[in-house]
XYZ file of C-alpha atoms in Angstrom:
214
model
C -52.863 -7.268 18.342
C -50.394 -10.047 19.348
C -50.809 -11.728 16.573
C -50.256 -8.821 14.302
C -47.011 -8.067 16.380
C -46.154 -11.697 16.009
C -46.414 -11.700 12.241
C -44.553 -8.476 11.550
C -41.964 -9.703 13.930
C -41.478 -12.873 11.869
C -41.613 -11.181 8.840
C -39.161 -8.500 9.293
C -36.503 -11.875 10.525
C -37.495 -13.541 7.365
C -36.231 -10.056 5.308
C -33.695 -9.884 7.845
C -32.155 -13.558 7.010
C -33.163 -13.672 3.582
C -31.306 -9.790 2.805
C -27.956 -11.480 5.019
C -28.510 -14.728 2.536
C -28.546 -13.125 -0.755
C -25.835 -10.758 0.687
C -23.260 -13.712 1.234
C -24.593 -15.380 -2.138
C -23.304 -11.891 -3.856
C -19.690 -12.614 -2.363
C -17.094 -14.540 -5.208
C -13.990 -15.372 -3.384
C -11.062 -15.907 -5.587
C -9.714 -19.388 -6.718
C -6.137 -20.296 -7.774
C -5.210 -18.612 -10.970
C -7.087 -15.065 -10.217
C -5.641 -12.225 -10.821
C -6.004 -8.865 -8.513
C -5.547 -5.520 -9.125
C -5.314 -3.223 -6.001
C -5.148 0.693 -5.405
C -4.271 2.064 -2.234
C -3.996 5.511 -0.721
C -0.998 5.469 1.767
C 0.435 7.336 4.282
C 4.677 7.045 4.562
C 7.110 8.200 7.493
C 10.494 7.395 7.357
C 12.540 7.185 10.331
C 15.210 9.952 11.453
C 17.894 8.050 10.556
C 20.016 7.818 7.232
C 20.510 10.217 4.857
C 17.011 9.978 3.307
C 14.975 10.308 7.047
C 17.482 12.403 8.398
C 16.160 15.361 6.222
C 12.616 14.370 4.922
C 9.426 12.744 7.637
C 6.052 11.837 6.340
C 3.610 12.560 3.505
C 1.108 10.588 1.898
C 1.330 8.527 -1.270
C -0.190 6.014 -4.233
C 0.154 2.415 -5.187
C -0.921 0.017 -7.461
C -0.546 -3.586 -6.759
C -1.565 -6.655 -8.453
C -1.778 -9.639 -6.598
C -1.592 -13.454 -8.496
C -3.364 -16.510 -5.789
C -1.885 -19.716 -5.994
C -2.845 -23.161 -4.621
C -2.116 -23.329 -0.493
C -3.136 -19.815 0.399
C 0.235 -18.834 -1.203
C 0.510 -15.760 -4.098
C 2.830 -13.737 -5.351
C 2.528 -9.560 -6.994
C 3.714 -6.896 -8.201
C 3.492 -3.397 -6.450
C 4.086 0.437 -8.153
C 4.434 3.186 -5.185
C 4.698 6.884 -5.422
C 5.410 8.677 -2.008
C 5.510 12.722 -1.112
C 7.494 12.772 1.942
C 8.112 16.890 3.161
C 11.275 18.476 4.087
C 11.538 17.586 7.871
C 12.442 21.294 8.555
C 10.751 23.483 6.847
C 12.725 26.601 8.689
C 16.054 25.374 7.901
C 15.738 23.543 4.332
C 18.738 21.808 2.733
C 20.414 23.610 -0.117
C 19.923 22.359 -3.697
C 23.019 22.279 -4.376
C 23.428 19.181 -2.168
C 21.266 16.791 -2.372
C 21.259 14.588 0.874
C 24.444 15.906 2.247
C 26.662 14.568 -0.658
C 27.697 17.727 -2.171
C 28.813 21.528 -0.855
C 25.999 23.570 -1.584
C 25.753 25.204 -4.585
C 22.532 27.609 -4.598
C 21.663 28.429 -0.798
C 18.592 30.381 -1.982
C 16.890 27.218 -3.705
C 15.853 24.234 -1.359
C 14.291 21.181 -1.723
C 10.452 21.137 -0.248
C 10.179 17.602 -0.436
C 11.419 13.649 -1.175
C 9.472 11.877 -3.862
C 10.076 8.004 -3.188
C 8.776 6.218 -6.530
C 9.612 1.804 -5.793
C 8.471 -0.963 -7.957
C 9.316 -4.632 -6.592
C 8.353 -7.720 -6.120
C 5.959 -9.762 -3.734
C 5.358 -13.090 -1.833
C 2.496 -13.698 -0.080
C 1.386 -16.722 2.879
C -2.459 -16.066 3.255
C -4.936 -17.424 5.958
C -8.451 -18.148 5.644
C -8.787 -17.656 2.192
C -12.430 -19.454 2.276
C -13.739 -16.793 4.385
C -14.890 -13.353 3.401
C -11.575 -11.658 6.035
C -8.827 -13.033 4.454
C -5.370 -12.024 6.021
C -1.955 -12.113 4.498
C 1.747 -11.861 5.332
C 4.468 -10.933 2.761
C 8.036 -10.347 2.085
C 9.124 -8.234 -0.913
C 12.309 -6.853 -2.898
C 12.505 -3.998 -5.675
C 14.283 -0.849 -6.884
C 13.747 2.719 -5.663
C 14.046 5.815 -7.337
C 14.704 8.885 -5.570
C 14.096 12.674 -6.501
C 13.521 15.921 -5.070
C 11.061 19.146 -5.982
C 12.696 22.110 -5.323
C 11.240 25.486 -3.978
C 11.100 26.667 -8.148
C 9.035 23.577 -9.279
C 12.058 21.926 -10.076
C 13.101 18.243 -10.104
C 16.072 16.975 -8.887
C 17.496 13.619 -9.306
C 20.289 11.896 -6.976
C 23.606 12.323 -7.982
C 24.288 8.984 -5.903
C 22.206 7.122 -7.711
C 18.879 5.366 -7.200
C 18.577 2.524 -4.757
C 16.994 -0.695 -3.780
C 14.439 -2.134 -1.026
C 13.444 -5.286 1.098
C 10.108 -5.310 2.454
C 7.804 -6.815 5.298
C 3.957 -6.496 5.491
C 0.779 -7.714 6.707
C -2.485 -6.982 5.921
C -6.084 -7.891 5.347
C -9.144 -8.447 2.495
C -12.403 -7.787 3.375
C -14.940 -8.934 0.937
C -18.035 -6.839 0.095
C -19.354 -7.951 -2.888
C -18.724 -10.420 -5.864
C -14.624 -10.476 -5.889
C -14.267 -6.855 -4.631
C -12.087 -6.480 -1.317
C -11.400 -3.447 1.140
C -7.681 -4.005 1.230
C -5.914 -2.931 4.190
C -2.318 -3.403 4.593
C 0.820 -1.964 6.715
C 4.615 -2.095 5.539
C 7.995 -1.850 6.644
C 10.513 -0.619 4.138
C 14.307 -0.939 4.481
C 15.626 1.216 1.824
C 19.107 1.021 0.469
C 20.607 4.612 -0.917
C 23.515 6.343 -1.276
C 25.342 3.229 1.175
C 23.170 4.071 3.734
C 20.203 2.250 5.435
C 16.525 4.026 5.882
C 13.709 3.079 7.499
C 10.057 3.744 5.857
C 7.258 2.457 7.642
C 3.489 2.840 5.836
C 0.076 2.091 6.158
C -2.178 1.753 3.485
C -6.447 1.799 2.635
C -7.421 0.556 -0.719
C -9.836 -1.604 -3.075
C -8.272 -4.813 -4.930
C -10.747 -6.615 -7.747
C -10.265 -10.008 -8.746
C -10.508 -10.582 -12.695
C -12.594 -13.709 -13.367
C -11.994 -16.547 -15.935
């Protein structure tokens, strides 16, 4: 009976170590030259301050990122958002007519429900343990924002002050499960130019990134 107990033991730590084996064999970790595309599910606040925050809060959003490694854990992307931010207060809505206090209302009885936030830019990145299957990353990032309002009747309505632009900061992490797919988590701070006026989004994202072979 000991015996028995001893064998099934030892077999079920062979299984053990040879399942955790082929399991590490599976991951591909990418090399200089790789390209990866990301998509993320975010969540956005922005700050009560400016003219953007002081009248729209939080909502959720989408991006698309692609991510370029280069030699000494360095890389650099490209990132698409879209973000749904709500009207802060719902019981006391800002008029149409003006969109983020630059104009006297025109039509009290139409408001705007909520900010859509659409930014394309530009990425650096400084990674860390990039031979490992956790690799973390630091960036820094510029790009252009678009700004744009849905109105109580479905409308859309587009800044009369113009669109805008953005510097970024962010951190985040790539967890490899198998071959060159990554869980990609990732936090950012946005500074957000409009309208001569500073606002402050801050987000935190959940996503997959692949990386293309060659």
């Amino acid at each position: 009976m000991t015996k028995s107990l001893r064998v099934l033991c030892l077999t079920a730590l062979l299984g053990i170590t040879f399942n955790a084996c082929a399991h590490a064999a599976s991951i591909v970790l990418p090399r200089a030259g790789q390209v990866g595309i990301g998509i993320d599910g975010q969540y956005g606040s922005l700050l009560k301050s400016g003219g953007l925050g002081d009248e729209f809060g939080a909502g959720p959003g989408l991006a698309v990122r692609l991510r370029y490694r280069m030699r000494y854990e360095r890389a650099i992307g490209l990132s698409f958002q879209t973000q749904n931010l709500d009207s802060r207060e719902h019981l006391r809505p800002s008029p149409a007519g003006a969109f983020l206090g630059g104009v006297q209302a025109q039509d009290t009885t139409n408001t705007r429900d909520h900010l859509v936030l659409t930014l394309a830019g530009f990425d650096i990145f400084q990674m860390f343990d990039t031979r490992s299957k956790s690799t973390k990353w630091v960036s820094a990032g510029i790009g252009l924002a678009q700004v744009s309002s849905r109105l109580s009747n479905k409308d859309v309505q587009y800044p009369i002050a113009g669109d805008g632009m953005y510097l970024s900061a962010g951190a985040g992490l790539e967890k490899f499960f198998y071959r060159s797919w990554a869980y990609d988590l990732n936090t950012h701070y946005l500074a957000v130019f409009h309208d001569g006026k500073l606002n402050h989004d801050l987000q935190a994202s959940i996503g997959m990134i692949f990386y293309v072979a060659y």
